[in-house]
XYZ file of N, CA and C in Angstrom:
750
model
N -128.936 -107.047 209.150
C -129.920 -106.022 209.512
C -129.227 -104.804 210.100
N -129.613 -103.634 209.657
C -129.034 -102.392 210.164
C -129.316 -102.271 211.665
N -128.251 -102.073 212.451
C -128.407 -102.052 213.911
C -129.304 -100.913 214.391
N -129.407 -99.840 213.604
C -130.232 -98.706 214.006
C -131.729 -98.966 213.804
N -132.043 -100.037 213.087
C -133.440 -100.358 212.795
C -133.871 -101.709 213.366
N -133.073 -102.257 214.256
C -133.366 -103.583 214.812
C -134.712 -103.629 215.524
N -135.132 -102.512 216.111
C -136.360 -102.486 216.903
C -137.547 -101.870 216.149
N -137.430 -101.760 214.841
C -138.516 -101.207 214.041
C -139.781 -102.066 214.186
N -140.902 -101.415 214.567
C -142.155 -102.169 214.730
C -143.397 -101.395 214.287
N -143.175 -100.242 213.629
C -144.328 -99.408 213.265
C -144.051 -98.669 211.948
N -145.099 -98.583 211.125
C -145.029 -97.841 209.863
C -146.089 -96.749 209.886
N -145.694 -95.537 209.500
C -146.630 -94.421 209.424
C -146.579 -93.807 208.028
N -147.745 -93.466 207.514
C -147.828 -92.784 206.224
C -148.516 -91.433 206.405
N -147.820 -90.365 206.028
C -148.483 -89.066 205.886
C -149.095 -89.090 204.489
N -150.382 -89.323 204.399
C -151.031 -89.494 203.091
C -150.906 -88.231 202.244
N -151.148 -87.093 202.846
C -151.065 -85.798 202.175
C -150.919 -84.712 203.234
N -150.343 -83.575 202.832
C -150.321 -82.422 203.734
C -151.510 -81.506 203.483
N -152.257 -81.748 202.409
C -153.476 -80.978 202.158
C -154.475 -81.278 203.272
N -155.257 -80.270 203.641
C -156.165 -80.460 204.761
C -157.453 -79.680 204.559
N -158.525 -80.186 205.156
C -159.817 -79.509 205.087
C -159.996 -78.513 206.224
N -159.063 -78.506 207.159
C -159.106 -77.549 208.265
C -157.975 -76.542 208.154
N -158.120 -75.461 208.876
C -157.065 -74.440 208.961
C -156.862 -74.119 210.431
N -156.290 -75.074 211.138
C -156.273 -75.012 212.600
C -155.130 -74.167 213.159
N -155.453 -73.384 214.172
C -154.464 -72.521 214.819
C -153.369 -73.316 215.516
N -153.682 -74.530 215.919
C -152.731 -75.294 216.712
C -151.785 -76.139 215.863
N -151.989 -76.192 214.548
C -151.287 -77.160 213.705
C -149.775 -76.932 213.683
N -149.037 -77.968 214.020
C -147.574 -77.852 214.058
C -146.968 -77.778 212.666
N -147.750 -78.163 211.630
C -147.248 -78.155 210.256
C -147.406 -76.796 209.578
N -148.114 -75.868 210.195
C -148.307 -74.560 209.576
C -149.596 -74.479 208.794
N -149.579 -73.784 207.666
C -150.805 -73.460 206.943
C -151.320 -74.562 206.018
N -150.562 -75.626 205.842
C -150.979 -76.710 204.938
C -151.322 -76.178 203.550
N -150.391 -75.443 202.982
C -150.639 -74.862 201.666
C -150.447 -75.884 200.541
N -149.759 -76.993 200.825
C -149.553 -78.017 199.798
C -150.879 -78.661 199.418
N -151.075 -78.908 198.142
C -152.301 -79.573 197.712
C -151.995 -80.459 196.510
N -152.757 -81.519 196.362
C -152.609 -82.383 195.199
C -151.564 -83.471 195.359
N -150.601 -83.291 196.227
C -149.563 -84.307 196.400
C -150.003 -85.319 197.446
N -149.924 -86.603 197.098
C -150.245 -87.638 198.073
C -149.429 -88.876 197.751
N -149.294 -89.730 198.744
C -148.486 -90.936 198.605
C -149.096 -91.841 197.533
N -148.247 -92.491 196.772
C -148.698 -93.389 195.708
C -149.185 -94.716 196.302
N -150.387 -95.146 195.895
C -151.005 -96.354 196.442
C -150.105 -97.580 196.325
N -149.636 -97.849 195.117
C -148.888 -99.074 194.870
C -147.530 -99.071 195.561
N -146.864 -97.928 195.553
C -145.577 -97.830 196.251
C -145.760 -98.063 197.746
N -146.846 -97.510 198.281
C -147.117 -97.673 199.703
C -147.408 -99.135 200.039
N -148.209 -99.783 199.224
C -148.539 -101.192 199.446
C -147.279 -102.069 199.347
N -146.457 -101.766 198.373
C -145.200 -102.506 198.191
C -144.312 -102.366 199.420
N -144.248 -101.150 199.953
C -143.430 -100.913 201.150
C -143.950 -101.719 202.331
N -145.263 -101.682 202.541
C -145.849 -102.418 203.668
C -145.509 -103.905 203.567
N -145.653 -104.465 202.395
C -145.375 -105.895 202.197
C -143.914 -106.220 202.468
N -143.001 -105.427 201.890
C -141.560 -105.684 202.044
C -141.112 -105.575 203.498
N -141.561 -104.524 204.162
C -141.123 -104.289 205.539
C -141.733 -105.317 206.486
N -143.020 -105.636 206.295
C -143.690 -106.593 207.187
C -143.150 -108.016 207.013
N -142.581 -108.321 205.858
C -141.978 -109.635 205.647
C -140.650 -109.773 206.381
N -139.997 -108.644 206.637
C -138.667 -108.682 207.242
C -138.664 -108.312 208.733
N -139.635 -107.491 209.147
C -139.692 -107.008 210.527
C -141.023 -107.393 211.174
N -141.008 -107.454 212.497
C -142.231 -107.716 213.244
C -142.973 -106.388 213.443
N -143.799 -106.029 212.477
C -144.522 -104.759 212.537
C -145.822 -104.965 213.318
N -145.961 -104.196 214.387
C -147.126 -104.325 215.261
C -148.228 -103.314 214.957
N -147.853 -102.198 214.329
C -148.874 -101.186 214.065
C -148.538 -100.384 212.811
N -149.600 -99.933 212.158
C -149.488 -99.070 210.982
C -150.503 -97.939 211.135
N -150.081 -96.729 210.772
C -150.962 -95.582 210.917
C -150.956 -94.734 209.658
N -152.146 -94.234 209.274
C -152.260 -93.260 208.191
C -152.825 -91.969 208.775
N -152.238 -90.845 208.342
C -152.707 -89.556 208.838
C -152.353 -88.480 207.837
N -152.405 -87.217 208.229
C -152.143 -86.121 207.290
C -151.731 -84.863 208.023
N -152.067 -83.713 207.435
C -153.164 -83.311 206.612
C -154.457 -84.056 206.941
N -155.326 -84.088 205.957
C -156.536 -84.897 206.103
C -156.441 -86.071 205.145
N -156.167 -87.270 205.671
C -155.938 -88.436 204.815
C -157.133 -88.830 203.968
N -158.350 -88.557 204.449
C -159.528 -89.019 203.713
C -159.893 -88.129 202.536
N -159.056 -87.145 202.242
C -159.153 -86.480 200.940
C -158.833 -87.512 199.852
N -158.025 -88.527 200.224
C -157.657 -89.623 199.316
C -158.051 -90.958 199.956
N -159.348 -91.247 200.063
C -159.787 -92.459 200.766
C -159.338 -93.756 200.103
N -159.231 -93.759 198.770
C -158.799 -94.984 198.088
C -157.379 -95.360 198.502
N -156.527 -94.354 198.658
C -155.149 -94.599 199.079
C -155.104 -95.159 200.492
N -155.869 -94.556 201.383
C -155.933 -95.029 202.769
C -156.397 -96.482 202.808
N -157.448 -96.790 202.071
C -157.983 -98.158 202.061
C -156.987 -99.154 201.464
N -156.281 -98.739 200.418
C -155.296 -99.623 199.784
C -154.184 -99.994 200.758
N -153.728 -99.020 201.516
C -152.649 -99.261 202.483
C -153.116 -100.188 203.597
N -154.309 -99.922 204.129
C -154.796 -100.735 205.252
C -155.167 -102.151 204.823
N -155.605 -102.314 203.599
C -155.913 -103.664 203.136
C -154.640 -104.509 203.054
N -153.534 -103.892 202.647
C -152.266 -104.621 202.627
C -151.785 -104.902 204.046
N -151.977 -103.945 204.942
C -151.588 -104.160 206.342
C -152.358 -105.333 206.935
N -153.629 -105.427 206.601
C -154.443 -106.550 207.069
C -153.938 -107.862 206.464
N -153.629 -107.822 205.170
C -153.118 -109.010 204.480
C -151.812 -109.497 205.102
N -151.002 -108.552 205.596
C -149.709 -108.899 206.200
C -149.817 -109.145 207.698
N -151.055 -109.195 208.196
C -151.318 -109.529 209.606
C -150.717 -108.537 210.594
N -150.674 -107.275 210.199
C -150.268 -106.231 211.140
C -151.456 -105.989 212.068
N -151.312 -106.213 213.362
C -152.488 -106.236 214.240
C -153.191 -104.891 214.444
N -152.444 -103.813 214.615
C -153.069 -102.503 214.855
C -152.987 -101.674 213.583
N -154.167 -101.303 213.044
C -154.236 -100.568 211.778
C -155.036 -99.282 212.024
N -154.318 -98.207 212.197
C -154.894 -96.979 212.767
C -154.988 -95.849 211.745
N -156.058 -95.092 211.865
C -156.283 -93.905 211.042
C -156.562 -92.720 211.950
N -155.904 -91.598 211.674
C -156.212 -90.339 212.360
C -156.843 -89.406 211.337
N -158.041 -88.909 211.631
C -158.779 -88.069 210.691
C -159.583 -87.013 211.437
N -159.836 -85.890 210.768
C -160.748 -84.911 211.369
C -162.192 -85.201 210.969
N -162.396 -86.213 210.113
C -163.734 -86.651 209.753
C -164.452 -85.785 208.740
N -163.764 -84.755 208.217
C -164.421 -83.857 207.265
C -163.705 -83.904 205.922
N -164.334 -84.582 204.962
C -163.754 -84.693 203.622
C -164.822 -84.487 202.552
N -166.087 -84.368 202.991
C -167.189 -84.130 202.063
C -168.411 -83.677 202.852
N -169.319 -82.952 202.161
C -170.612 -82.605 202.750
C -171.720 -83.520 202.211
N -171.370 -84.362 201.265
C -172.317 -85.277 200.645
C -172.507 -86.499 201.555
N -173.693 -86.646 202.120
C -173.936 -87.707 203.094
C -173.706 -89.084 202.500
N -174.141 -89.296 201.267
C -173.945 -90.602 200.625
C -172.456 -90.918 200.471
N -171.671 -89.919 200.075
C -170.229 -90.141 199.935
C -169.589 -90.418 201.288
N -169.996 -89.671 202.298
C -169.445 -89.872 203.641
C -169.680 -91.312 204.097
N -170.896 -91.785 203.916
C -171.226 -93.146 204.348
C -170.496 -94.192 203.510
N -170.335 -93.907 202.218
C -169.625 -94.833 201.337
C -168.163 -94.973 201.743
N -167.518 -93.833 202.025
C -166.116 -93.865 202.467
C -165.997 -94.622 203.781
N -166.917 -94.378 204.695
C -166.896 -95.077 205.983
C -166.999 -96.587 205.780
N -167.886 -97.027 204.898
C -168.041 -98.457 204.632
C -166.786 -99.046 203.998
N -166.175 -98.301 203.094
C -164.934 -98.774 202.467
C -163.822 -98.920 203.497
N -163.757 -98.003 204.440
C -162.760 -98.104 205.508
C -163.008 -99.343 206.356
N -164.262 -99.583 206.667
C -164.614 -100.756 207.478
C -164.149 -102.038 206.795
N -164.371 -102.124 205.495
C -164.004 -103.342 204.753
C -162.507 -103.427 204.454
N -161.808 -102.293 204.514
C -160.378 -102.291 204.178
C -159.513 -102.924 205.258
N -159.996 -102.920 206.485
C -159.200 -103.503 207.559
C -158.753 -102.520 208.624
N -159.087 -101.246 208.484
C -158.821 -100.295 209.570
C -159.519 -100.810 210.822
N -158.823 -100.806 211.966
C -159.484 -101.277 213.183
C -159.370 -100.318 214.359
N -158.836 -99.133 214.114
C -158.723 -98.141 215.188
C -158.721 -96.752 214.560
N -159.731 -95.946 214.873
C -159.820 -94.594 214.321
C -159.797 -93.571 215.437
N -158.914 -92.597 215.299
C -158.870 -91.451 216.202
C -159.465 -90.268 215.460
N -160.528 -89.705 216.018
C -161.263 -88.617 215.379
C -160.904 -87.296 216.056
N -160.263 -86.411 215.305
C -159.792 -85.140 215.862
C -160.939 -84.141 215.961
N -161.466 -83.967 217.167
C -162.508 -82.971 217.413
C -162.161 -82.176 218.658
N -162.230 -80.862 218.528
C -161.911 -79.968 219.639
C -162.162 -78.532 219.199
N -161.846 -77.592 220.059
C -162.102 -76.178 219.758
C -161.343 -75.711 218.525
N -160.160 -76.245 218.304
C -159.330 -75.795 217.187
C -159.851 -76.317 215.848
N -160.137 -77.616 215.780
C -160.663 -78.173 214.535
C -162.021 -77.568 214.186
N -162.869 -77.399 215.208
C -164.226 -76.944 214.919
C -164.343 -75.434 214.674
N -163.233 -74.728 214.729
C -163.250 -73.329 214.293
C -163.485 -73.237 212.788
N -162.981 -74.224 212.042
C -163.105 -74.178 210.576
C -163.775 -75.416 209.988
N -164.047 -76.425 210.811
C -164.641 -77.672 210.332
C -166.047 -77.827 210.901
N -167.064 -77.959 210.044
C -168.434 -78.130 210.538
C -168.611 -79.473 211.233
N -169.341 -79.471 212.330
C -169.465 -80.684 213.134
C -170.449 -81.698 212.541
N -171.419 -81.230 211.751
C -172.480 -82.129 211.265
C -171.949 -83.268 210.391
N -171.170 -82.994 209.324
C -170.658 -84.116 208.518
C -169.698 -85.019 209.288
N -169.015 -84.448 210.263
C -168.123 -85.254 211.102
C -168.939 -86.267 211.902
N -170.076 -85.829 212.410
C -170.945 -86.733 213.173
C -171.525 -87.838 212.288
N -171.871 -87.491 211.043
C -172.379 -88.514 210.113
C -171.329 -89.598 209.921
N -170.086 -89.180 209.683
C -168.984 -90.125 209.504
C -168.785 -90.963 210.770
N -168.731 -90.294 211.919
C -168.488 -90.995 213.180
C -169.588 -91.999 213.478
N -170.838 -91.619 213.249
C -171.968 -92.517 213.511
C -171.923 -93.750 212.624
N -171.521 -93.559 211.356
C -171.438 -94.691 210.430
C -170.361 -95.678 210.867
N -169.219 -95.169 211.285
C -168.141 -96.033 211.783
C -168.564 -96.717 213.080
N -169.267 -95.972 213.917
C -169.662 -96.470 215.236
C -170.572 -97.688 215.149
N -171.258 -97.855 214.028
C -172.140 -99.011 213.830
C -171.340 -100.300 213.631
N -170.079 -100.155 213.278
C -169.235 -101.308 212.968
C -168.469 -101.757 214.210
N -167.552 -102.704 214.014
C -166.727 -103.200 215.122
C -165.432 -102.411 215.261
N -165.237 -101.416 214.404
C -164.016 -100.608 214.490
C -164.043 -99.767 215.759
N -162.941 -99.737 216.438
C -162.829 -98.857 217.609
C -162.663 -97.422 217.121
N -163.530 -96.523 217.560
C -163.408 -95.117 217.200
C -163.448 -94.288 218.472
N -162.465 -93.397 218.605
C -162.368 -92.545 219.787
C -162.183 -91.095 219.360
N -162.743 -90.191 220.138
C -162.494 -88.778 219.870
C -161.143 -88.415 220.477
N -160.354 -87.684 219.693
C -158.970 -87.383 220.055
C -158.772 -85.866 220.051
N -158.974 -85.213 221.193
C -158.832 -83.755 221.237
C -157.376 -83.325 221.422
N -157.120 -82.059 221.136
C -155.844 -81.461 221.522
C -156.119 -80.460 222.634
N -155.181 -80.380 223.570
C -155.330 -79.497 224.727
C -154.253 -78.421 224.698
N -154.642 -77.229 225.052
C -153.702 -76.110 225.102
C -153.100 -76.024 226.494
N -151.782 -76.103 226.585
C -150.981 -76.118 227.825
C -151.116 -77.481 228.513
N -152.326 -77.930 228.726
C -152.584 -79.231 229.341
C -154.078 -79.400 229.536
N -154.519 -80.618 229.732
C -155.951 -80.896 229.820
C -156.616 -80.133 230.953
N -155.901 -79.958 232.052
C -156.494 -79.322 233.229
C -156.365 -77.801 233.207
N -155.657 -77.264 232.212
C -155.455 -75.814 232.178
C -156.755 -75.099 231.800
N -157.055 -74.027 232.528
C -158.291 -73.283 232.276
C -158.030 -72.167 231.267
N -158.493 -72.372 230.043
C -158.393 -71.344 229.005
C -159.602 -71.497 228.083
N -159.919 -70.468 227.285
C -161.140 -70.520 226.448
C -161.180 -71.701 225.482
N -160.023 -72.083 224.947
C -159.988 -73.188 223.984
C -160.326 -74.513 224.657
N -159.728 -74.763 225.823
C -160.012 -76.013 226.530
C -161.468 -76.087 226.981
N -162.018 -74.968 227.406
C -163.423 -74.959 227.827
C -164.340 -75.305 226.648
N -164.033 -74.747 225.486
C -164.818 -75.044 224.289
C -164.678 -76.513 223.893
N -163.471 -77.043 224.003
C -163.239 -78.450 223.689
C -164.077 -79.359 224.574
N -164.132 -79.054 225.861
C -164.932 -79.853 226.794
C -166.397 -79.883 226.361
N -166.922 -78.747 225.917
C -168.316 -78.683 225.474
C -168.550 -79.526 224.217
N -167.594 -79.477 223.282
C -167.715 -80.273 222.056
C -167.668 -81.768 222.372
N -166.780 -82.156 223.269
C -166.647 -83.568 223.620
C -167.912 -84.112 224.275
N -168.628 -83.273 225.004
C -169.870 -83.708 225.649
C -170.876 -84.212 224.615
N -170.886 -83.576 223.436
C -171.819 -83.992 222.381
C -171.538 -85.420 221.932
N -170.251 -85.760 221.839
C -169.871 -87.104 221.396
C -170.060 -88.133 222.513
N -169.808 -87.734 223.743
C -170.003 -88.648 224.869
C -171.468 -89.057 224.989
N -172.376 -88.114 224.730
C -173.808 -88.414 224.791
C -174.189 -89.488 223.783
N -173.436 -89.548 222.688
C -173.713 -90.552 221.642
C -172.929 -91.846 221.865
N -172.215 -91.915 222.983
C -171.530 -93.156 223.335
C -170.110 -93.297 222.822
N -169.505 -92.193 222.388
C -168.142 -92.265 221.873
C -167.118 -92.202 223.009
N -166.120 -93.031 222.881
C -165.031 -93.072 223.841
C -164.084 -91.900 223.594
N -163.543 -91.347 224.659
C -162.578 -90.250 224.535
C -161.166 -90.782 224.749
N -160.295 -90.507 223.795
C -158.884 -90.873 223.943
C -158.188 -89.832 224.812
N -156.944 -90.096 225.151
C -156.211 -89.193 226.051
C -155.925 -87.846 225.412
N -155.881 -87.828 224.083
C -155.615 -86.575 223.385
C -154.138 -86.198 223.416
N -153.843 -85.038 222.846
C -152.469 -84.551 222.786
C -152.394 -83.136 223.344
N -151.225 -82.800 223.847
C -150.957 -81.423 224.263
C -150.248 -80.730 223.107
N -150.678 -79.537 222.775
C -150.162 -78.813 221.613
C -148.677 -78.526 221.764
N -147.932 -78.827 220.697
C -146.485 -78.566 220.661
C -146.243 -77.233 219.951
N -145.418 -76.370 220.519
C -145.222 -75.025 219.955
C -144.340 -74.983 218.710
N -144.968 -75.220 217.564
C -144.299 -75.020 216.284
C -145.371 -74.731 215.241
N -144.970 -74.264 214.048
C -145.928 -73.975 212.997
C -146.964 -72.947 213.434
N -148.228 -73.240 213.140
C -149.315 -72.332 213.498
C -149.439 -72.120 214.999
N -149.154 -73.162 215.773
C -149.292 -73.060 217.227
C -148.414 -71.945 217.785
N -147.204 -71.855 217.285
C -146.291 -70.811 217.744
C -146.724 -69.450 217.221
N -147.275 -69.442 216.008
C -147.691 -68.192 215.371
C -148.922 -67.582 216.047
N -149.923 -68.415 216.338
C -151.198 -67.909 216.840
C -151.387 -68.063 218.352
N -150.640 -68.974 218.965
C -150.871 -69.282 220.381
C -149.617 -69.095 221.225
N -148.666 -68.352 220.691
C -147.369 -68.188 221.343
C -147.438 -67.681 222.770
N -148.448 -66.880 223.087
C -148.555 -66.307 224.435
C -148.813 -67.372 225.501
N -149.261 -68.549 225.090
C -149.551 -69.612 226.058
C -148.319 -70.454 226.405
N -147.228 -70.237 225.692
C -146.033 -71.044 225.924
C -144.975 -70.245 226.672
N -144.332 -70.906 227.626
C -143.298 -70.248 228.423
C -142.085 -69.953 227.545
N -141.571 -68.707 227.568
C -140.480 -68.327 226.666
C -139.133 -68.951 227.010
N -138.940 -69.374 228.253
C -137.628 -69.867 228.682
C -137.543 -71.388 228.762
N -138.553 -72.063 228.200
C -138.555 -73.529 228.227
C -138.253 -74.065 226.837
N -137.356 -75.053 226.779
C -137.075 -75.716 225.503
C -138.007 -76.916 225.376
N -138.989 -76.818 224.478
C -139.961 -77.888 224.301
C -139.388 -78.967 223.385
N -139.637 -80.219 223.750
C -139.160 -81.356 222.962
C -140.369 -82.080 222.393
N -140.365 -82.291 221.089
C -141.489 -82.961 220.441
C -141.614 -84.399 220.940
N -142.831 -84.801 221.358
C -143.022 -86.183 221.830
C -142.978 -87.205 220.703
N -142.979 -86.732 219.447
C -143.019 -87.639 218.307
C -141.635 -87.871 217.685
N -140.627 -87.250 218.250
C -139.290 -87.340 217.671
C -138.662 -88.704 217.954
N -138.192 -89.357 216.914
C -137.557 -90.665 217.060
C -136.080 -90.510 217.424
N -135.578 -91.454 218.194
C -134.142 -91.538 218.433
C -133.501 -92.068 217.144
N -132.680 -91.264 216.457
C -132.143 -91.701 215.162
C -131.221 -92.914 215.253
N -130.813 -93.280 216.465
C -129.946 -94.444 216.644
C -130.714 -95.677 217.126
N -132.001 -95.517 217.346
C -132.834 -96.643 217.764
C -134.255 -96.389 217.260
N -134.464 -96.618 215.975
C -135.717 -96.265 215.328
C -136.763 -97.358 215.523
N -137.894 -96.958 216.088
C -139.007 -97.880 216.290
C -140.099 -97.674 215.240
N -140.174 -96.457 214.671
C -141.215 -96.154 213.687
C -140.619 -95.367 212.532
N -141.017 -95.722 211.323
C -140.655 -94.917 210.164
C -141.901 -94.164 209.698
N -141.709 -92.947 209.222
C -142.809 -92.140 208.719
C -142.497 -91.710 207.293
N -143.383 -92.055 206.373
C -143.160 -91.771 204.955
C -143.971 -90.546 204.560
N -143.311 -89.542 203.998
C -143.958 -88.310 203.568
C -144.743 -88.528 202.272
N -145.661 -87.617 201.947
C -146.433 -87.753 200.698
C -145.575 -87.836 199.443
N -144.390 -87.205 199.490
C -143.510 -87.240 198.315
C -142.579 -88.451 198.318
N -142.775 -89.369 199.268
C -141.992 -90.598 199.311
C -140.738 -90.538 200.156
N -140.456 -89.401 200.763
C -139.224 -89.275 201.549
C -139.318 -90.036 202.869
N -138.231 -90.726 203.200
C -138.112 -91.431 204.468
C -136.636 -91.715 204.725
N -136.181 -91.511 205.943
C -134.805 -91.826 206.358
C -133.760 -91.258 205.397
N -133.908 -90.005 205.042
C -132.948 -89.294 204.189
C -132.858 -89.857 202.766
N -133.903 -90.526 202.324
C -133.943 -91.065 200.965
C -135.388 -91.009 200.481
N -135.699 -91.717 199.393
C -137.030 -91.630 198.811
C -137.443 -92.970 198.207
N -138.629 -93.447 198.572
C -139.074 -94.768 198.111
C -139.402 -94.783 196.620
N -139.557 -93.619 195.998
C -139.823 -93.580 194.558
C -138.552 -93.830 193.739
N -137.400 -93.683 194.387
C -136.125 -93.857 193.675
C -135.305 -95.018 194.207
N -135.547 -95.404 195.468
C -134.732 -96.433 196.108
C -135.627 -97.435 196.817
N -135.328 -98.711 196.662
C -136.075 -99.758 197.352
C -135.979 -99.542 198.861
N -137.093 -99.742 199.578
C -137.121 -99.449 201.006
C -136.088 -100.255 201.791
N -135.867 -101.505 201.418
C -134.878 -102.307 202.144
C -133.453 -101.817 201.881
N -133.214 -101.249 200.696
C -131.915 -100.632 200.414
C -131.744 -99.370 201.257
N -132.849 -98.631 201.424
C -132.805 -97.432 202.273
C -132.441 -97.828 203.706
N -133.061 -98.902 204.188
C -132.737 -99.392 205.538
C -131.271 -99.793 205.636
N -130.811 -100.488 204.620
C -129.454 -101.035 204.618
C -128.394 -99.938 204.737
N -128.594 -98.833 204.036
C -127.559 -97.782 204.020
C -127.811 -96.656 205.015
N -128.924 -96.740 205.761
C -129.244 -95.658 206.705
C -128.187 -95.525 207.799
N -127.799 -94.278 208.039
C -126.959 -93.924 209.180
C -127.535 -92.656 209.796
N -127.481 -92.520 211.126
C -128.007 -91.325 211.771
C -127.311 -90.065 211.287
């Protein structure tokens, strides 16, 4: 076993970089990529191979907006369930259609696929371009099930900082709290991509910000697979994932 991957316990899939929102805070930028998404079968194969060799405790799908490709999300989580990965998490903004029947159908498919933890991105930034009504339909449908669903806001500077965006976020969250939704801790915006472009005045110029999501390349606990199959300086479409692990060096 590669010594740099001895503590691997989490798999993440960026389903697609395409998104239904155009958020000012997004660290990825404008999300101009469209149409590219992770291949269902390759993703399922990876989950099976890795979970057979490592003690994987959690798997997450996100984006972009992952539910632009709900079949892919469901395929991945069904394999994670089959491999007894205990935490099967989805991060979504909840907006992938205005068709109520489709929204409810996707929600039901997620419930049956094995997803057991959903973080719903709602806040001042998402709701600048994402209508709240279809998001509520999706959230209410999930809320009827046993899946844990929490609202996951982003905060500018910090949760306690007084600025127009945070004040708006607090008002939006009140709507979900009234309906009985749990609030997650949320994230503080990291200055890169759109966040640096549109919100640069809120960040101190003399501070070097460190991304909280950055892995130690010499002690990897989580792998993240891009929509084009790239992971650990290689690609699952061309190289078997265990071979990628075997030859990986920081």
